[in-house]
Amino acid sequence: MTGTTMNDHCAISALNAEEWKKKKTKYERIARDHAAQCRYKKANLYLKGD
């Protein structure tokens, strides 16, 4: 689910805009770094785009 987080007890709560932006930025950095080294580029969802 986009814009939500789950705690250790599986309770889901909404992220505020600042938290969501931080998580999205972190995801994009990790995905970009991985894509640069990925051996299976045809299967990489980040490289495929939306």
PDB file of N, CA and C in Angstrom:
ATOM      1  N   MET A   1       0.839  -1.183   0.000  1.00  0.00           N
ATOM      2  CA  MET A   1       0.000   0.000   0.000  1.00  0.00           C
ATOM      3  C   MET A   1       0.880   1.241   0.000  1.00  0.00           C
ATOM      4  N   THR A   2       0.645   2.115  -0.902  1.00  0.00           N
ATOM      5  CA  THR A   2       1.415   3.346  -0.981  1.00  0.00           C
ATOM      6  C   THR A   2       0.956   4.308   0.104  1.00  0.00           C
ATOM      7  N   GLY A   3       1.899   4.947   0.745  1.00  0.00           N
ATOM      8  CA  GLY A   3       1.580   5.963   1.741  1.00  0.00           C
ATOM      9  C   GLY A   3       1.210   5.416   3.099  1.00  0.00           C
ATOM     10  N   THR A   4       1.551   4.156   3.365  1.00  0.00           N
ATOM     11  CA  THR A   4       1.260   3.569   4.664  1.00  0.00           C
ATOM     12  C   THR A   4       2.503   2.883   5.204  1.00  0.00           C
ATOM     13  N   THR A   5       2.463   2.599   6.494  1.00  0.00           N
ATOM     14  CA  THR A   5       3.531   1.846   7.137  1.00  0.00           C
ATOM     15  C   THR A   5       2.893   0.844   8.088  1.00  0.00           C
ATOM     16  N   MET A   6       3.626  -0.217   8.403  1.00  0.00           N
ATOM     17  CA  MET A   6       3.115  -1.244   9.304  1.00  0.00           C
ATOM     18  C   MET A   6       4.085  -1.381  10.467  1.00  0.00           C
ATOM     19  N   ASN A   7       3.549  -1.404  11.683  1.00  0.00           N
ATOM     20  CA  ASN A   7       4.415  -1.553  12.851  1.00  0.00           C
ATOM     21  C   ASN A   7       4.634  -3.035  13.167  1.00  0.00           C
ATOM     22  N   ASP A   8       5.325  -3.316  14.268  1.00  0.00           N
ATOM     23  CA  ASP A   8       5.654  -4.692  14.651  1.00  0.00           C
ATOM     24  C   ASP A   8       4.429  -5.537  14.975  1.00  0.00           C
ATOM     25  N   HIS A   9       3.302  -4.890  15.253  1.00  0.00           N
ATOM     26  CA  HIS A   9       2.066  -5.600  15.590  1.00  0.00           C
ATOM     27  C   HIS A   9       1.113  -5.664  14.404  1.00  0.00           C
ATOM     28  N   CYS A  10       1.625  -5.359  13.223  1.00  0.00           N
ATOM     29  CA  CYS A  10       0.871  -5.401  11.957  1.00  0.00           C
ATOM     30  C   CYS A  10      -0.234  -4.351  11.872  1.00  0.00           C
ATOM     31  N   ALA A  11      -0.150  -3.316  12.683  1.00  0.00           N
ATOM     32  CA  ALA A  11      -1.106  -2.212  12.591  1.00  0.00           C
ATOM     33  C   ALA A  11      -0.629  -1.256  11.500  1.00  0.00           C
ATOM     34  N   ILE A  12      -1.531  -0.900  10.601  1.00  0.00           N
ATOM     35  CA  ILE A  12      -1.198  -0.033   9.473  1.00  0.00           C
ATOM     36  C   ILE A  12      -1.597   1.398   9.797  1.00  0.00           C
ATOM     37  N   SER A  13      -0.706   2.334   9.462  1.00  0.00           N
ATOM     38  CA  SER A  13      -1.016   3.751   9.647  1.00  0.00           C
ATOM     39  C   SER A  13      -0.518   4.529   8.440  1.00  0.00           C
ATOM     40  N   ALA A  14      -1.131   5.670   8.214  1.00  0.00           N
ATOM     41  CA  ALA A  14      -0.781   6.503   7.061  1.00  0.00           C
ATOM     42  C   ALA A  14       0.507   7.274   7.337  1.00  0.00           C
ATOM     43  N   LEU A  15       1.277   7.492   6.278  1.00  0.00           N
ATOM     44  CA  LEU A  15       2.475   8.323   6.369  1.00  0.00           C
ATOM     45  C   LEU A  15       2.097   9.765   6.063  1.00  0.00           C
ATOM     46  N   ASN A  16       2.747  10.694   6.742  1.00  0.00           N
ATOM     47  CA  ASN A  16       2.538  12.084   6.356  1.00  0.00           C
ATOM     48  C   ASN A  16       3.408  12.359   5.130  1.00  0.00           C
ATOM     49  N   ALA A  17       3.224  13.495   4.512  1.00  0.00           N
ATOM     50  CA  ALA A  17       3.910  13.803   3.251  1.00  0.00           C
ATOM     51  C   ALA A  17       5.431  13.759   3.398  1.00  0.00           C
ATOM     52  N   GLU A  18       5.954  14.269   4.497  1.00  0.00           N
ATOM     53  CA  GLU A  18       7.406  14.294   4.704  1.00  0.00           C
ATOM     54  C   GLU A  18       7.978  12.881   4.821  1.00  0.00           C
ATOM     55  N   GLU A  19       7.311  12.011   5.605  1.00  0.00           N
ATOM     56  CA  GLU A  19       7.769  10.626   5.742  1.00  0.00           C
ATOM     57  C   GLU A  19       7.720   9.899   4.401  1.00  0.00           C
ATOM     58  N   TRP A  20       6.648  10.113   3.635  1.00  0.00           N
ATOM     59  CA  TRP A  20       6.506   9.461   2.335  1.00  0.00           C
ATOM     60  C   TRP A  20       7.618   9.884   1.383  1.00  0.00           C
ATOM     61  N   LYS A  21       7.931  11.174   1.359  1.00  0.00           N
ATOM     62  CA  LYS A  21       8.986  11.671   0.475  1.00  0.00           C
ATOM     63  C   LYS A  21      10.341  11.077   0.852  1.00  0.00           C
ATOM     64  N   LYS A  22      10.615  10.946   2.162  1.00  0.00           N
ATOM     65  CA  LYS A  22      11.881  10.359   2.604  1.00  0.00           C
ATOM     66  C   LYS A  22      11.982   8.901   2.179  1.00  0.00           C
ATOM     67  N   LYS A  23      10.901   8.157   2.342  1.00  0.00           N
ATOM     68  CA  LYS A  23      10.907   6.746   1.950  1.00  0.00           C
ATOM     69  C   LYS A  23      11.037   6.590   0.439  1.00  0.00           C
ATOM     70  N   LYS A  24      10.376   7.448  -0.317  1.00  0.00           N
ATOM     71  CA  LYS A  24      10.445   7.387  -1.778  1.00  0.00           C
ATOM     72  C   LYS A  24      11.859   7.712  -2.258  1.00  0.00           C
ATOM     73  N   THR A  25      12.476   8.720  -1.660  1.00  0.00           N
ATOM     74  CA  THR A  25      13.846   9.089  -2.013  1.00  0.00           C
ATOM     75  C   THR A  25      14.809   7.945  -1.712  1.00  0.00           C
ATOM     76  N   LYS A  26      14.637   7.308  -0.552  1.00  0.00           N
ATOM     77  CA  LYS A  26      15.494   6.179  -0.183  1.00  0.00           C
ATOM     78  C   LYS A  26      15.296   5.019  -1.159  1.00  0.00           C
ATOM     79  N   TYR A  27      14.042   4.714  -1.500  1.00  0.00           N
ATOM     80  CA  TYR A  27      13.761   3.640  -2.458  1.00  0.00           C
ATOM     81  C   TYR A  27      14.425   3.925  -3.800  1.00  0.00           C
ATOM     82  N   GLU A  28      14.279   5.144  -4.290  1.00  0.00           N
ATOM     83  CA  GLU A  28      14.842   5.491  -5.595  1.00  0.00           C
ATOM     84  C   GLU A  28      16.364   5.368  -5.607  1.00  0.00           C
ATOM     85  N   ARG A  29      17.021   5.751  -4.517  1.00  0.00           N
ATOM     86  CA  ARG A  29      18.479   5.621  -4.424  1.00  0.00           C
ATOM     87  C   ARG A  29      18.885   4.156  -4.449  1.00  0.00           C
ATOM     88  N   ILE A  30      18.209   3.331  -3.651  1.00  0.00           N
ATOM     89  CA  ILE A  30      18.530   1.903  -3.600  1.00  0.00           C
ATOM     90  C   ILE A  30      18.271   1.247  -4.955  1.00  0.00           C
ATOM     91  N   ALA A  31      17.132   1.560  -5.567  1.00  0.00           N
ATOM     92  CA  ALA A  31      16.781   0.966  -6.863  1.00  0.00           C
ATOM     93  C   ALA A  31      17.758   1.392  -7.954  1.00  0.00           C
ATOM     94  N   ARG A  32      18.146   2.657  -7.956  1.00  0.00           N
ATOM     95  CA  ARG A  32      19.092   3.163  -8.959  1.00  0.00           C
ATOM     96  C   ARG A  32      20.462   2.495  -8.793  1.00  0.00           C
ATOM     97  N   ASP A  33      20.933   2.386  -7.542  1.00  0.00           N
ATOM     98  CA  ASP A  33      22.223   1.746  -7.282  1.00  0.00           C
ATOM     99  C   ASP A  33      22.195   0.277  -7.700  1.00  0.00           C
ATOM    100  N   HIS A  34      21.099  -0.391  -7.393  1.00  0.00           N
ATOM    101  CA  HIS A  34      20.979  -1.797  -7.777  1.00  0.00           C
ATOM    102  C   HIS A  34      20.920  -1.943  -9.297  1.00  0.00           C
ATOM    103  N   ALA A  35      20.149  -1.098  -9.948  1.00  0.00           N
ATOM    104  CA  ALA A  35      19.994  -1.185 -11.406  1.00  0.00           C
ATOM    105  C   ALA A  35      21.333  -1.033 -12.120  1.00  0.00           C
ATOM    106  N   ALA A  36      22.216  -0.242 -11.547  1.00  0.00           N
ATOM    107  CA  ALA A  36      23.529  -0.035 -12.161  1.00  0.00           C
ATOM    108  C   ALA A  36      24.366  -1.313 -12.156  1.00  0.00           C
ATOM    109  N   GLN A  37      24.093  -2.213 -11.207  1.00  0.00           N
ATOM    110  CA  GLN A  37      24.870  -3.447 -11.085  1.00  0.00           C
ATOM    111  C   GLN A  37      24.061  -4.697 -11.426  1.00  0.00           C
ATOM    112  N   CYS A  38      22.807  -4.534 -11.742  1.00  0.00           N
ATOM    113  CA  CYS A  38      21.890  -5.652 -11.945  1.00  0.00           C
ATOM    114  C   CYS A  38      22.329  -6.548 -13.104  1.00  0.00           C
ATOM    115  N   ARG A  39      22.336  -7.850 -12.859  1.00  0.00           N
ATOM    116  CA  ARG A  39      22.696  -8.805 -13.914  1.00  0.00           C
ATOM    117  C   ARG A  39      21.494  -9.188 -14.767  1.00  0.00           C
ATOM    118  N   TYR A  40      20.285  -8.891 -14.301  1.00  0.00           N
ATOM    119  CA  TYR A  40      19.068  -9.298 -14.998  1.00  0.00           C
ATOM    120  C   TYR A  40      18.256  -8.064 -15.377  1.00  0.00           C
ATOM    121  N   LYS A  41      18.833  -7.214 -16.193  1.00  0.00           N
ATOM    122  CA  LYS A  41      18.227  -5.927 -16.526  1.00  0.00           C
ATOM    123  C   LYS A  41      16.853  -6.065 -17.178  1.00  0.00           C
ATOM    124  N   LYS A  42      16.619  -7.123 -17.940  1.00  0.00           N
ATOM    125  CA  LYS A  42      15.311  -7.312 -18.578  1.00  0.00           C
ATOM    126  C   LYS A  42      14.201  -7.546 -17.559  1.00  0.00           C
ATOM    127  N   ALA A  43      14.532  -8.066 -16.391  1.00  0.00           N
ATOM    128  CA  ALA A  43      13.542  -8.348 -15.359  1.00  0.00           C
ATOM    129  C   ALA A  43      13.466  -7.249 -14.301  1.00  0.00           C
ATOM    130  N   ASN A  44      14.309  -6.246 -14.382  1.00  0.00           N
ATOM    131  CA  ASN A  44      14.380  -5.200 -13.366  1.00  0.00           C
ATOM    132  C   ASN A  44      13.226  -4.213 -13.534  1.00  0.00           C
ATOM    133  N   LEU A  45      12.317  -4.175 -12.562  1.00  0.00           N
ATOM    134  CA  LEU A  45      11.135  -3.312 -12.644  1.00  0.00           C
ATOM    135  C   LEU A  45      11.492  -1.837 -12.619  1.00  0.00           C
ATOM    136  N   TYR A  46      12.555  -1.464 -11.916  1.00  0.00           N
ATOM    137  CA  TYR A  46      12.967  -0.061 -11.874  1.00  0.00           C
ATOM    138  C   TYR A  46      13.366   0.419 -13.263  1.00  0.00           C
ATOM    139  N   LEU A  47      14.082  -0.413 -13.999  1.00  0.00           N
ATOM    140  CA  LEU A  47      14.519  -0.036 -15.341  1.00  0.00           C
ATOM    141  C   LEU A  47      13.370  -0.017 -16.340  1.00  0.00           C
ATOM    142  N   LYS A  48      12.326  -0.793 -16.067  1.00  0.00           N
ATOM    143  CA  LYS A  48      11.163  -0.815 -16.960  1.00  0.00           C
ATOM    144  C   LYS A  48      10.328   0.446 -16.827  1.00  0.00           C
ATOM    145  N   GLY A  49      10.472   1.165 -15.718  1.00  0.00           N
ATOM    146  CA  GLY A  49       9.680   2.377 -15.497  1.00  0.00           C
ATOM    147  C   GLY A  49       8.304   2.019 -14.972  1.00  0.00           C
ATOM    148  N   ASP A  50       7.341   2.865 -15.241  1.00  0.00           N
ATOM    149  CA  ASP A  50       5.977   2.649 -14.720  1.00  0.00           C
ATOM    150  C   ASP A  50       5.272   1.538 -15.409  1.00  0.00           C
TER     151      ASP A  50
END
